Coordinates of C-alpha atoms and ligand atoms in Angstrom, one line a residue:
M16 CA -17.1 15.8 13.9
D17 CA -17.3 19.6 14.0
K18 CA -14.8 21.8 12.3
I19 CA -14.6 25.5 11.7
P20 CA -15.2 26.0 8.0
N21 CA -12.0 27.0 6.1
Q22 CA -10.7 27.8 2.7
I23 CA -9.2 24.4 2.1
D24 CA -10.5 22.5 -0.9
K25 CA -11.4 19.1 0.6
V26 CA -11.3 17.3 -2.7
T27 CA -7.8 18.1 -3.7
S28 CA -6.0 19.0 -0.5
S29 CA -3.5 16.7 1.2
F30 CA -1.5 17.8 4.2
M31 CA 1.4 15.6 3.3
R32 CA 1.6 16.5 -0.4
S33 CA 1.7 20.2 0.6
L34 CA 4.3 19.5 3.3
C35 CA 6.6 18.1 0.7
M36 CA 6.4 21.4 -1.0
G37 CA 7.3 23.1 2.2
N38 CA 3.8 24.3 3.0
I39 CA 2.2 23.6 6.4
E40 CA -1.5 23.6 5.7
E41 CA -2.5 23.9 9.3
E42 CA -6.2 24.4 8.6
I43 CA -6.3 20.7 7.6
I44 CA -5.1 19.5 11.0
L45 CA -6.3 22.2 13.3
P46 CA -8.3 22.2 15.4
Y47 CA -7.9 18.5 16.3
P48 CA -11.1 16.7 15.5
Q49 CA -13.4 16.2 18.4
I50 CA -16.0 13.4 18.9
S51 CA -19.5 14.9 18.6
E52 CA -21.9 14.4 21.5
T53 CA -24.1 12.0 19.4
D54 CA -21.1 9.9 18.6
R55 CA -19.9 10.0 22.2
E56 CA -23.3 8.7 23.4
L57 CA -23.3 5.9 20.8
L58 CA -19.8 4.9 21.7
K59 CA -20.5 4.8 25.4
G60 CA -23.3 2.3 24.7
V61 CA -21.0 0.2 22.4
I62 CA -18.1 0.2 24.9
D63 CA -20.4 -0.8 27.7
S64 CA -22.0 -3.7 25.8
L65 CA -18.6 -4.9 24.5
S66 CA -17.3 -4.9 28.1
A67 CA -20.3 -6.8 29.3
A68 CA -19.9 -9.3 26.5
F69 CA -16.2 -9.9 26.5
K70 CA -14.5 -8.7 29.6
G71 CA -13.1 -11.5 31.8
R72 CA -13.2 -14.1 29.0
G73 CA -9.4 -14.3 28.5
D74 CA -9.4 -18.0 29.2
E75 CA -12.0 -18.6 26.4
S76 CA -9.9 -16.4 24.0
R77 CA -7.0 -18.7 24.7
K78 CA -9.0 -21.8 23.9
W79 CA -10.3 -20.3 20.6
D80 CA -6.7 -19.4 19.7
R81 CA -5.6 -23.0 20.5
A82 CA -8.5 -24.5 18.6
G83 CA -8.0 -22.1 15.7
E84 CA -11.6 -21.3 15.5
L85 CA -14.3 -19.0 16.8
P86 CA -17.2 -21.1 18.1
T87 CA -20.4 -20.6 16.2
E88 CA -22.0 -19.3 19.5
V89 CA -19.4 -16.5 19.5
L90 CA -20.3 -15.5 15.9
K91 CA -23.9 -15.5 17.1
E92 CA -23.0 -13.2 20.0
M93 CA -21.2 -10.9 17.5
R94 CA -24.3 -10.8 15.4
E95 CA -26.5 -10.0 18.4
L96 CA -24.1 -7.2 19.5
G97 CA -24.5 -5.6 16.0
L98 CA -20.8 -6.1 15.2
F99 CA -21.5 -6.6 11.6
S100 CA -23.7 -3.5 11.3
L101 CA -21.2 -0.9 12.4
I102 CA -20.9 1.2 9.2
I103 CA -24.2 0.4 7.6
P104 CA -26.7 3.3 7.5
E105 CA -29.4 3.2 10.2
E106 CA -32.2 3.0 7.7
F107 CA -30.9 -0.4 6.7
G108 CA -30.6 -1.7 10.2
G109 CA -27.0 -0.6 10.8
M110 CA -25.4 1.7 13.4
G111 CA -24.3 4.2 10.7
M112 CA -20.9 4.9 12.3
N113 CA -18.6 7.4 10.8
S114 CA -14.8 6.6 10.5
T115 CA -14.1 8.0 14.0
A116 CA -16.7 5.9 15.8
Y117 CA -15.9 2.8 13.8
S118 CA -12.2 3.1 14.5
R119 CA -13.0 3.6 18.2
T120 CA -15.2 0.5 18.2
L121 CA -12.5 -1.7 16.7
Q122 CA -10.2 -0.3 19.3
E123 CA -12.5 -1.6 22.0
L124 CA -12.9 -5.0 20.4
A125 CA -9.2 -5.4 20.0
K126 CA -8.7 -5.0 23.7
Y127 CA -10.5 -8.3 24.2
D128 CA -9.7 -10.5 21.3
A129 CA -7.8 -9.8 18.1
S130 CA -9.6 -12.6 16.2
I131 CA -13.0 -11.2 17.0
A132 CA -11.8 -7.8 16.0
I133 CA -10.5 -9.0 12.7
T134 CA -13.6 -11.0 11.9
A135 CA -15.7 -7.9 12.4
G136 CA -13.1 -5.6 10.9
A137 CA -12.6 -7.7 7.7
H138 CA -16.4 -7.5 7.2
S139 CA -16.7 -3.7 7.5
S140 CA -13.2 -2.4 6.7
I141 CA -12.8 -4.3 3.5
G142 CA -15.4 -7.0 2.9
M143 CA -18.4 -4.8 2.3
R144 CA -16.7 -1.4 2.0
A145 CA -16.8 -1.4 -1.8
L146 CA -20.6 -1.6 -1.6
L147 CA -20.6 1.3 0.8
L148 CA -18.3 3.4 -1.3
F149 CA -19.4 2.5 -4.8
G150 CA -22.6 0.4 -4.6
T151 CA -25.8 1.4 -6.4
D152 CA -29.0 2.2 -4.4
E153 CA -30.4 -1.1 -5.6
Q154 CA -27.3 -3.1 -4.4
K155 CA -27.4 -1.4 -1.1
A156 CA -31.1 -2.0 -0.6
K157 CA -30.6 -5.6 -1.5
Y158 CA -27.6 -6.4 0.7
Y159 CA -27.3 -3.9 3.6
P160 CA -30.1 -5.5 5.8
K161 CA -28.6 -9.0 5.6
L162 CA -25.0 -7.6 6.1
A163 CA -26.2 -5.5 9.0
S164 CA -27.8 -8.5 10.8
G165 CA -24.8 -10.7 10.1
E166 CA -27.0 -13.1 8.2
M167 CA -24.4 -12.4 5.5
I168 CA -20.7 -12.0 6.6
A169 CA -18.5 -10.2 4.1
A170 CA -15.0 -11.0 2.7
F171 CA -12.6 -9.1 0.4
C172 CA -11.1 -11.2 -2.3
L173 CA -8.0 -9.6 -4.0
T174 CA -4.9 -11.6 -3.2
E175 CA -4.0 -14.7 -5.3
P176 CA -1.0 -17.1 -5.3
G177 CA 0.8 -14.9 -7.9
A178 CA -0.5 -11.5 -6.8
G179 CA 0.1 -10.2 -3.3
S180 CA 1.7 -6.7 -3.3
D181 CA 1.4 -6.8 -7.0
A182 CA -2.4 -6.7 -7.0
A183 CA -2.6 -5.7 -10.6
A184 CA -1.2 -9.1 -11.6
I185 CA -4.3 -11.1 -10.6
K186 CA -5.3 -13.9 -12.9
T187 CA -8.9 -14.4 -11.8
K188 CA -10.9 -13.6 -14.8
A189 CA -14.5 -12.6 -15.6
V190 CA -15.8 -12.9 -19.1
R191 CA -19.0 -11.2 -20.3
D192 CA -21.8 -13.6 -21.3
G193 CA -25.0 -11.8 -22.3
D194 CA -26.4 -10.1 -19.2
S195 CA -23.9 -11.9 -16.9
W196 CA -20.3 -12.5 -16.2
I197 CA -18.6 -15.9 -15.9
L198 CA -16.0 -15.9 -13.1
N199 CA -13.0 -18.3 -12.8
G200 CA -10.0 -18.2 -10.5
Q201 CA -8.6 -18.6 -7.1
K202 CA -8.1 -16.2 -4.2
L203 CA -5.7 -16.8 -1.3
W204 CA -5.7 -16.1 2.4
I205 CA -9.2 -14.6 2.5
T206 CA -10.2 -13.4 5.9
N207 CA -13.7 -14.7 6.7
G208 CA -13.4 -16.8 3.5
G209 CA -15.0 -19.9 5.0
I210 CA -17.8 -18.1 6.9
A211 CA -18.7 -15.4 4.4
D212 CA -21.8 -15.3 2.2
F213 CA -20.9 -12.0 0.5
Y214 CA -17.6 -11.7 -1.4
T215 CA -16.2 -8.6 -3.0
V216 CA -14.2 -10.2 -5.8
F217 CA -11.7 -8.5 -8.1
A218 CA -11.2 -10.1 -11.5
K219 CA -9.5 -9.2 -14.8
T220 CA -12.1 -8.3 -17.4
E221 CA -11.7 -7.7 -21.0
G222 CA -11.2 -4.1 -21.9
E223 CA -8.7 -1.7 -23.3
S224 CA -5.8 -3.0 -21.3
G225 CA -7.0 -6.0 -19.3
Q226 CA -8.5 -3.9 -16.6
M227 CA -10.0 -5.3 -13.4
T228 CA -13.6 -5.1 -12.2
A229 CA -15.1 -5.5 -8.8
F230 CA -18.1 -7.9 -8.3
I231 CA -20.5 -8.9 -5.6
V232 CA -20.4 -12.7 -5.4
T233 CA -22.7 -14.5 -3.0
K234 CA -22.4 -17.9 -1.5
D235 CA -25.6 -19.2 -3.1
M236 CA -24.1 -18.8 -6.6
A237 CA -23.1 -22.2 -8.1
G238 CA -19.4 -22.9 -8.5
I239 CA -18.0 -21.3 -5.3
S240 CA -15.9 -23.4 -2.9
T241 CA -13.5 -22.6 -0.1
G242 CA -10.4 -24.4 1.1
P243 CA -9.6 -25.5 4.7
H244 CA -9.1 -22.9 7.4
E245 CA -5.3 -22.0 7.3
D246 CA -3.2 -22.9 10.3
K247 CA -1.6 -19.6 11.1
M248 CA 0.9 -18.0 13.5
G249 CA -1.6 -15.6 15.0
L250 CA -5.2 -14.5 14.6
R251 CA -5.7 -18.2 14.8
A252 CA -9.4 -18.1 15.5
S253 CA -10.1 -15.7 12.6
N254 CA -11.2 -17.7 9.6
T255 CA -8.7 -17.6 6.7
T256 CA -9.2 -19.7 3.5
T257 CA -8.7 -19.9 -0.2
V258 CA -11.8 -19.1 -2.2
M259 CA -12.3 -20.8 -5.6
F260 CA -14.6 -19.7 -8.4
D261 CA -15.4 -22.3 -11.1
N262 CA -17.6 -20.9 -13.9
V263 CA -19.6 -18.8 -11.4
R264 CA -22.3 -16.8 -13.2
I265 CA -22.7 -13.3 -11.9
P266 CA -25.5 -11.0 -13.0
Q267 CA -24.4 -7.6 -14.5
A268 CA -26.3 -6.0 -11.6
N269 CA -23.5 -7.2 -9.2
V270 CA -20.7 -5.2 -10.8
I271 CA -19.5 -2.7 -8.2
G272 CA -18.5 0.7 -9.7
E273 CA -17.7 0.8 -13.4
P274 CA -16.4 -2.2 -15.3
G275 CA -12.7 -1.8 -15.7
K276 CA -12.3 0.4 -12.7
G277 CA -11.8 -2.3 -10.1
F278 CA -8.3 -1.4 -9.2
K279 CA -9.5 2.0 -8.1
V280 CA -12.3 0.4 -6.1
A281 CA -9.8 -1.9 -4.4
M282 CA -7.4 0.9 -3.5
N283 CA -10.2 3.1 -2.2
V284 CA -11.5 0.3 -0.1
L285 CA -8.0 -0.3 1.4
N286 CA -7.4 3.4 2.1
S287 CA -10.8 4.0 3.6
G288 CA -10.6 0.9 5.9
R289 CA -7.2 1.7 7.4
T290 CA -8.6 3.5 10.4
G291 CA -10.0 0.2 11.5
L292 CA -6.6 -1.5 11.7
G293 CA -5.2 1.7 13.4
G294 CA -8.0 1.6 15.9
G295 CA -7.4 -2.1 16.6
S296 CA -3.7 -1.5 17.1
T297 CA -4.5 1.3 19.6
G298 CA -6.8 -1.0 21.6
A299 CA -4.2 -3.7 21.8
M300 CA -1.6 -1.2 23.0
K301 CA -3.9 0.0 25.7
T302 CA -4.4 -3.6 26.9
L303 CA -0.6 -4.2 26.9
I304 CA 0.0 -1.0 28.9
E305 CA -2.5 -2.2 31.6
L306 CA -1.1 -5.7 31.7
T307 CA 2.5 -4.4 32.0
A308 CA 1.7 -1.8 34.7
K309 CA 0.0 -4.5 36.8
Q310 CA 2.5 -7.3 36.2
C311 CA 5.5 -5.1 36.9
K312 CA 4.1 -3.7 40.1
E313 CA 3.4 -7.2 41.4
R314 CA 6.6 -8.8 40.4
Q315 CA 9.4 -8.6 43.1
Q316 CA 13.1 -9.1 42.2
F317 CA 16.2 -8.1 44.2
G318 CA 13.9 -7.2 47.1
K319 CA 11.6 -4.8 45.4
S320 CA 9.0 -4.4 42.8
I321 CA 10.5 -4.4 39.3
A322 CA 8.3 -1.3 38.6
D323 CA 10.9 0.6 40.6
Y324 CA 13.7 -0.1 38.0
G325 CA 14.7 2.4 35.4
L326 CA 14.8 -0.1 32.5
I327 CA 11.2 -1.2 33.3
K328 CA 10.0 2.5 33.5
Q329 CA 11.8 3.1 30.2
K330 CA 9.7 0.4 28.5
L331 CA 6.4 1.6 30.0
G332 CA 7.1 5.2 29.3
H333 CA 7.8 4.5 25.6
M334 CA 4.6 2.4 25.4
I335 CA 2.7 5.4 26.6
V336 CA 4.3 7.7 24.0
D337 CA 3.8 5.2 21.2
C338 CA 0.1 4.6 22.2
Y339 CA -0.7 8.3 22.5
A340 CA 1.0 9.1 19.1
T341 CA -0.8 6.2 17.4
E342 CA -4.2 7.2 18.8
S343 CA -3.6 10.8 17.8
V344 CA -2.7 10.0 14.2
V345 CA -5.4 7.3 13.7
N346 CA -8.1 9.7 15.1
L347 CA -6.8 12.6 13.0
V348 CA -7.1 10.5 9.8
A349 CA -10.6 9.3 10.8
G350 CA -11.5 12.9 11.5
L351 CA -10.3 14.0 8.0
I352 CA -12.3 11.3 6.4
D353 CA -15.4 12.3 8.4
Q354 CA -14.9 16.0 7.5
G355 CA -15.1 15.1 3.9
Y356 CA -11.5 15.2 2.8
K357 CA -11.1 13.0 -0.3
D358 CA -7.3 12.8 -0.8
Y359 CA -6.2 11.1 2.4
G360 CA -4.5 8.0 1.0
V361 CA -1.0 9.0 2.1
E362 CA -2.1 10.1 5.5
A363 CA -4.1 6.9 6.0
A364 CA -1.1 4.8 4.9
I365 CA 1.1 6.6 7.4
S366 CA -1.4 5.9 10.2
K367 CA -1.4 2.2 9.3
V368 CA 2.4 1.9 9.1
F369 CA 2.9 3.8 12.3
A370 CA 0.2 2.0 14.3
S371 CA 1.2 -1.5 13.3
E372 CA 4.9 -0.8 14.1
C373 CA 4.1 0.8 17.5
L374 CA 1.9 -2.1 18.4
W375 CA 4.7 -4.6 17.5
R376 CA 7.2 -2.7 19.6
T377 CA 4.8 -2.4 22.5
A378 CA 3.9 -6.1 22.4
D379 CA 7.6 -7.1 22.3
E380 CA 8.5 -4.8 25.2
A381 CA 5.5 -5.9 27.2
L382 CA 6.5 -9.5 26.8
Q383 CA 10.1 -8.6 27.8
A384 CA 8.9 -6.8 30.9
A385 CA 6.8 -9.9 31.8
G386 CA 10.0 -12.1 31.6
G387 CA 9.5 -15.8 31.4
N388 CA 5.8 -15.4 32.2
G389 CA 5.6 -13.4 28.9
Y390 CA 6.7 -16.5 27.0
M391 CA 4.1 -18.8 28.7
C392 CA 0.8 -19.4 26.9
E393 CA -0.9 -19.1 30.2
Y394 CA -0.4 -15.3 29.9
P395 CA -1.7 -13.2 27.0
Y396 CA 1.6 -11.6 25.9
E397 CA 2.8 -14.3 23.5
R398 CA -0.7 -14.5 21.8
I399 CA -0.8 -10.7 21.3
V400 CA 2.8 -10.8 19.8
R401 CA 1.6 -13.5 17.4
D402 CA -1.7 -11.8 16.6
C403 CA -0.2 -8.4 15.9
R404 CA 2.6 -9.5 13.6
I405 CA 0.3 -9.7 10.6
N406 CA -0.6 -6.0 10.8
R407 CA 2.7 -5.1 9.2
I408 CA 1.9 -7.4 6.3
F409 CA -1.7 -7.3 5.3
E410 CA -3.8 -4.4 3.9
G411 CA -0.6 -3.4 2.1
T412 CA 2.8 -4.4 3.5
N413 CA 4.5 -1.6 5.4
D414 CA 7.4 -1.7 2.9
I415 CA 5.2 -1.2 -0.1
L416 CA 3.2 1.5 1.8
R417 CA 6.5 3.4 2.5
L418 CA 7.2 3.5 -1.2
Y419 CA 3.7 4.6 -1.9
I420 CA 3.8 7.3 0.9
A421 CA 7.0 8.9 -0.4
L422 CA 6.3 8.7 -4.1
T423 CA 2.8 9.9 -3.8
A424 CA 3.5 12.7 -1.4
M425 CA 6.3 14.0 -3.6
N426 CA 4.0 14.2 -6.6
D427 CA 3.6 18.0 -6.5
V428 CA 7.3 18.5 -6.1
G429 CA 7.7 16.4 -9.3
K430 CA 5.2 18.5 -11.1
E431 CA 7.0 21.7 -10.0
L432 CA 10.2 20.4 -11.6
S433 CA 8.9 21.1 -15.1
A434 CA 12.0 19.6 -16.7
L435 CA 11.3 16.4 -14.9
S436 CA 7.5 16.3 -15.1
K437 CA 7.4 14.3 -18.3
S438 CA 9.6 11.5 -17.0
L439 CA 8.0 11.6 -13.6
E440 CA 4.6 11.0 -15.2
G441 CA 6.1 7.8 -16.5
I442 CA 7.1 6.6 -13.1
F443 CA 3.8 7.3 -11.6
N444 CA 2.0 5.4 -14.3
D445 CA 4.0 2.2 -14.6
P446 CA 6.2 1.1 -11.8
I447 CA 3.7 1.7 -9.0
K448 CA 1.2 -0.4 -10.8
G449 CA 4.1 -2.8 -11.4
F450 CA 4.4 -3.4 -7.7
G451 CA 0.8 -3.2 -7.0
V452 CA 0.4 0.1 -5.1
M453 CA -2.4 2.6 -5.5
S454 CA -1.5 3.5 -9.0
D455 CA -4.8 5.2 -9.7
Y456 CA -4.1 7.6 -7.0
A457 CA -0.7 8.3 -8.2
I458 CA -1.9 8.8 -11.7
K459 CA -4.7 11.0 -10.5
R460 CA -2.3 13.1 -8.6
V461 CA 0.2 13.5 -11.4
K462 CA -2.7 14.7 -13.6
Q463 CA -4.2 16.9 -11.0
T464 CA -3.6 20.6 -11.2
T465 CA -3.5 22.1 -7.8
G466 CA -2.8 25.7 -6.9
V467 CA 0.3 25.2 -4.7
K468 CA 0.6 28.0 -2.3
T469 CA 3.9 29.2 -1.1
G470 CA 5.1 30.8 2.1
K471 CA 3.2 28.6 4.5
G472 CA 6.2 27.1 6.2
T473 CA 5.2 28.0 9.8
F474 CA 2.4 27.3 12.2
T475 CA 0.4 30.4 13.1
Q476 CA -2.5 28.9 15.1
L477 CA -0.8 26.5 17.6
H478 CA -0.8 27.4 21.3
P479 CA 2.3 29.4 22.2
L480 CA 3.3 26.7 24.7
L481 CA 4.0 24.5 21.8
A482 CA 6.4 26.8 20.0
T483 CA 9.6 24.8 20.6
H484 CA 8.0 21.7 19.2
A485 CA 6.4 23.6 16.3
A486 CA 9.9 24.9 15.4
I487 CA 11.2 21.3 15.2
F488 CA 8.4 20.5 12.8
E489 CA 9.0 23.6 10.7
E490 CA 12.7 23.0 10.4
A491 CA 12.2 19.4 9.3
T492 CA 9.5 20.6 6.9
R493 CA 12.0 22.9 5.2
D494 CA 14.6 20.1 5.1
L495 CA 12.0 17.8 3.6
S496 CA 11.0 20.1 0.8
V497 CA 14.7 20.7 -0.1
A498 CA 15.5 16.9 0.1
A499 CA 12.4 15.9 -2.0
D500 CA 13.3 18.5 -4.6
R501 CA 17.0 17.5 -4.6
I502 CA 16.3 13.7 -4.8
L503 CA 13.9 14.1 -7.6
R504 CA 16.3 16.4 -9.5
K505 CA 19.1 13.9 -9.0
H506 CA 17.3 10.7 -9.8
G507 CA 14.4 11.8 -12.1
K508 CA 12.4 8.8 -13.0
N509 CA 15.0 6.5 -11.7
I510 CA 13.7 7.4 -8.2
I511 CA 11.5 4.4 -8.6
G512 CA 14.6 2.1 -8.3
K513 CA 16.1 4.1 -5.4
Q514 CA 14.2 2.3 -2.6
F515 CA 16.7 3.1 0.1
A516 CA 16.3 6.8 -0.5
T517 CA 12.5 6.5 -0.9
K518 CA 12.2 4.7 2.4
R519 CA 14.2 7.3 4.2
L520 CA 12.0 10.1 2.9
A521 CA 8.9 8.0 3.8
D522 CA 10.2 7.6 7.4
I523 CA 10.7 11.4 7.6
M524 CA 7.2 11.9 6.3
I525 CA 5.7 9.4 8.8
D526 CA 7.4 11.1 11.7
L527 CA 6.3 14.5 10.6
F528 CA 2.6 13.6 10.0
V529 CA 2.4 11.8 13.3
L530 CA 4.1 14.8 15.0
S531 CA 1.5 17.1 13.4
A532 CA -1.2 14.9 14.9
V533 CA 0.3 15.0 18.4
L534 CA 0.8 18.7 18.2
S535 CA -2.8 19.2 17.1
R536 CA -4.2 17.0 19.9
V537 CA -2.1 18.5 22.6
D538 CA -3.0 22.0 21.4
A539 CA -6.7 21.0 21.7
S540 CA -6.1 19.6 25.1
I541 CA -4.4 22.7 26.5
R542 CA -7.1 25.0 25.1
K543 CA -9.9 22.8 26.5
N544 CA -8.5 21.8 29.8
G545 CA -5.7 24.2 30.6
E546 CA -1.9 23.8 30.8
K547 CA -2.0 22.1 34.2
A548 CA -4.4 19.4 33.1
A549 CA -2.5 18.8 29.9
E550 CA 0.8 18.5 31.7
K551 CA 1.3 14.8 31.0
E552 CA 0.3 15.2 27.4
I553 CA 2.9 18.0 27.0
E554 CA 5.5 15.6 28.4
I555 CA 4.5 13.0 25.8
L556 CA 4.8 15.7 23.1
Q557 CA 8.2 16.6 24.5
V558 CA 9.5 13.0 24.2
F559 CA 7.9 12.4 20.8
S560 CA 9.1 15.6 19.2
G561 CA 12.6 14.8 20.5
Q562 CA 12.5 11.4 18.9
V563 CA 11.3 12.9 15.7
R564 CA 14.0 15.5 15.7
R565 CA 16.7 12.9 16.2
R566 CA 15.3 10.4 13.7
T567 CA 14.7 12.9 11.0
K568 CA 18.1 14.5 11.4
S569 CA 19.6 11.0 11.1
N570 CA 17.5 10.2 8.0
F571 CA 18.4 13.5 6.3
N572 CA 22.1 12.9 7.0
K573 CA 21.9 9.4 5.5
I574 CA 20.6 10.7 2.2
D575 CA 24.2 11.6 1.2
N576 CA 26.2 9.7 3.8
N577 CA 25.1 6.1 3.9
D578 CA 26.3 2.5 3.3
D579 CA 23.5 1.6 0.9
E580 CA 25.8 0.3 -1.8
L581 CA 27.7 -1.9 0.7
I582 CA 24.4 -3.3 2.0
K583 CA 23.3 -4.0 -1.5
S584 CA 26.6 -5.7 -2.3
L585 CA 26.2 -7.9 0.7
A586 CA 22.7 -8.9 -0.2
D587 CA 23.8 -9.7 -3.7
H588 CA 26.5 -11.8 -2.3
A589 CA 24.0 -13.7 -0.2
F590 CA 21.6 -14.2 -3.1
E591 CA 24.5 -15.5 -5.2
N592 CA 25.7 -18.0 -2.6
E593 CA 22.3 -18.6 -1.0
K594 CA 24.0 -18.7 2.4
Y595 CA 26.2 -17.1 4.9
I596 CA 29.7 -18.2 4.0
W597 CA 31.9 -17.3 7.0
D598 CA 31.6 -20.4 9.1
T599 CA 34.5 -20.6 11.6
V600 CA 34.7 -24.3 11.5
Ligands
LIG2 C1 -3.8 -13.7 7.9 C2 -3.9 -13.0 6.6 C3 -5.1 -12.5 6.2 C4 -5.3 -11.9 4.9 N1 -6.5 -11.5 4.5 C5 -6.7 -11.1 3.2 C6 -8.0 -10.8 2.7 O1 -9.0 -10.8 3.5 N2 -8.1 -10.4 1.4 C7 -7.1 -10.4 0.6 O2 -7.3 -10.1 -0.6 N3 -5.8 -10.7 1.0 C8 -5.6 -11.0 2.3 N4 -4.4 -11.3 2.8 C9 -3.2 -11.2 1.9 C10 -2.3 -10.0 2.2 O3 -3.0 -8.8 1.9 C11 -1.0 -10.2 1.5 O4 -0.3 -11.2 2.2 C12 -0.2 -9.0 1.4 O5 -0.8 -8.1 0.5 C13 1.3 -9.2 0.9 O6 1.3 -10.0 -0.2 P1 2.2 -11.3 -0.2 O7 2.0 -12.1 1.0 O8 2.0 -12.0 -1.5 O9 3.7 -10.8 -0.2 P2 4.6 -10.4 -1.4 O10 3.9 -9.4 -2.2 O11 5.1 -11.6 -2.1 O12 5.8 -9.6 -0.7 C14 6.9 -10.3 0.0 C15 7.8 -9.3 0.5 O13 8.4 -8.6 -0.6 C16 8.2 -7.2 -0.4 N5 8.0 -6.6 -1.8 C17 7.1 -6.9 -2.7 N6 7.2 -6.2 -3.8 C18 8.2 -5.3 -3.5 C19 8.7 -4.1 -4.2 N7 8.3 -3.8 -5.4 N8 9.7 -3.4 -3.6 C20 10.1 -3.8 -2.4 N9 9.6 -4.8 -1.7 C21 8.7 -5.5 -2.2 C22 6.9 -7.1 0.5 O14 6.9 -5.8 1.2 C23 7.1 -8.2 1.4 O15 8.0 -7.9 2.4 C24 -4.2 -11.9 4.0 C25 -3.0 -12.4 4.4 C26 -2.8 -13.0 5.7 C27 -1.5 -13.6 6.0

C-alpha cells in the first residue's frame, strides 16, 4: 500500500481521537489506500482459484449446513488452496498477505460459504494471530510451517462460561512449575475447537494482580479434551466446541508475549483481526446484491417484474450504499494497518460494528425481496441470515464495542479537561476492564501525552466536487467535539454509567468515520477516473452523507431531549415482574 509520506506520527495518531477534539487529521485518511500491483496480482490468482474451487457448489454448502459439519475432504481442499497460510510470511511457506489482501481474500471466501470463511478466518484472524504479533523467532520457526500447510489448524481460546464480554474474569489458571506451567480450566464456544491442533489460550497467572498470560497449547500435550460440536443457529458447518485443560503441562517457551500481559495480547489480536470479519461481511453483501438483482428481475407480480417497483428498488439501492460504505471503511482500516499505524483500535471496532450491521440489514432485506422463496431452505437467503447473525456478537459484541469506541475516542477530550482528568483516569482503568473491553488501550491512551493540534476543523485536500459532503462532515465534527466536551464535563467519571449517552456518541462517531472513508474513496475515484466515471459513486456518497446528516442531527438532539429515563423505568418494571403485565384478557 503506497502512501505519500506525511507528518503524522503513526504510533500515537488516531483519526477518531483527534476528531473528538474537533480536529480532522485528513493526512491519515487521504489519499485513500490503493492496492499495490503486487497485491493485485496475488489477489487475482487467489480469486480465480477460489472461484474454480467453490463456485457453483451451493447445493453442497446447503448439505454441509444441514449436516452441521464440513466434510474432511473440504478441509483438505482448503489446505491445498493455502487457506491456512494467508498471513504467514512467505519464507515459512505462507502467502505473506498484508491486512488489505487478507481482508479481500476473506471477502471472496464469504461469497461462497460462511462456514468455510469462518474456519479459515478463525485460524488467521484470531487463532494464530498472537504468534504473528507477539511470537518469538523460535516460536514462529517452530509453528509457522505447520500452520501454513494446515497440518495444524489454530483456535483462539478466551471465552469461558463465566467470562464472555467480561474477558478479564476468566477462571482458567496456569501455575508455574519449574520450567513449565500447569494449565487447568475450560473454554467455551471455541471456533475450530474440535479440529485444531494449535490453541492460543488465555489463563490467569500469578502476579501482582492476578494478570493473565497467553500460551501456545498444542493438541499433543496430555490433558486436553474437546466437547461435542455445538448445534448452532448459523455457521453450522463451522466447528465450535468447548476445550478443556486438565493439568496440561506447557513449557515456558510457549508463553506468547510477556507473562502477565495476556490481556493486551488478546485485545491486540481482536483489533488486528477485525478486517477479516469486515471483509467477510462485504463478500456476503456482494453475493446478496447479485442474488436480489437476479431474483427480482425474474419474479413477475401484477403483470410485471417486481424489479420495476419502487419498494424493491429502495431495498436494492440501500444495499448498494451499505455495501460500498462497508467496503470503504474496511479497506481504509486495513490500509491504515498496512501503512504502519499502531493506534487503530477505535477505527477497527467501528468497521466491525458497521460491517456486521450493514450485512444483517442487507440479508434481511434480500430475504424480504425474495418473498416466500427467501424463507425456503432451497434458497440461500435464510442460511445467510442465520450465518451472519453471529457477526454482531462475537469478536466483541457490538454493544460493548460501542462503549469502547466512544469512551476510548473521547480520551483526549477527557485529558483536556484538566479538572476531570484525575477522575477520568479512574474510569478508564477500572470499569472498562470491569466489562471486559480493551482496557490496556484505554489505560495507554489516558497515559499517553499527545500534542493535540488545534484549528484543523476542515478538509483542505478533498476534491472540490465533494465540498457539500465535506461541509456535512465538518459541521458534525464541530458538534461532536462540543458534545464530547459537554458530556464529560456533565458526567465526569459517571460517564461510565451513562450508557444511553455513550451509545449515542458512538453512533455519531461510527457514522463520521464511515463517511470519512467514503469521502476519501470517492475522492480517489474522481481523481483517478474522472467525474463522469465516478458518477455512481458520487450518487452513493450523496445518499450516505444525507443519511449521516439526518442520523447525527437526531443523535445530537437526543443528548438533551430523550426518553432515556422512561425507557429505563419500563425495563426496571419488566425486570421486577419478569413479564409483560398488560394482557387484555
Ligand atoms: C459461534 C460462536 C463462535 C465463537 N468463537 C469464539 C472463539 O473462537 N474464541 C472465543 O474465545 N470465543 C468465541 N465465542 C464467544 C464470543 O466471543 C462471546 O459469545 C462474546 O464475546 C459475547 O460473550 P457472551 O456470549 O458471554 O455474552 P455476554 O457477555 O454475557 O453478553 C450478553 C449481552 O449483554 C451485553 N453486555 C455485557 N456486558 C455489558 C455491559 N457492561 N454493558 C452493556 N451491555 C453489556 C452484551 O453486549 C450482550 O448483548 C464464540 C461465540 C459463538 C456464538
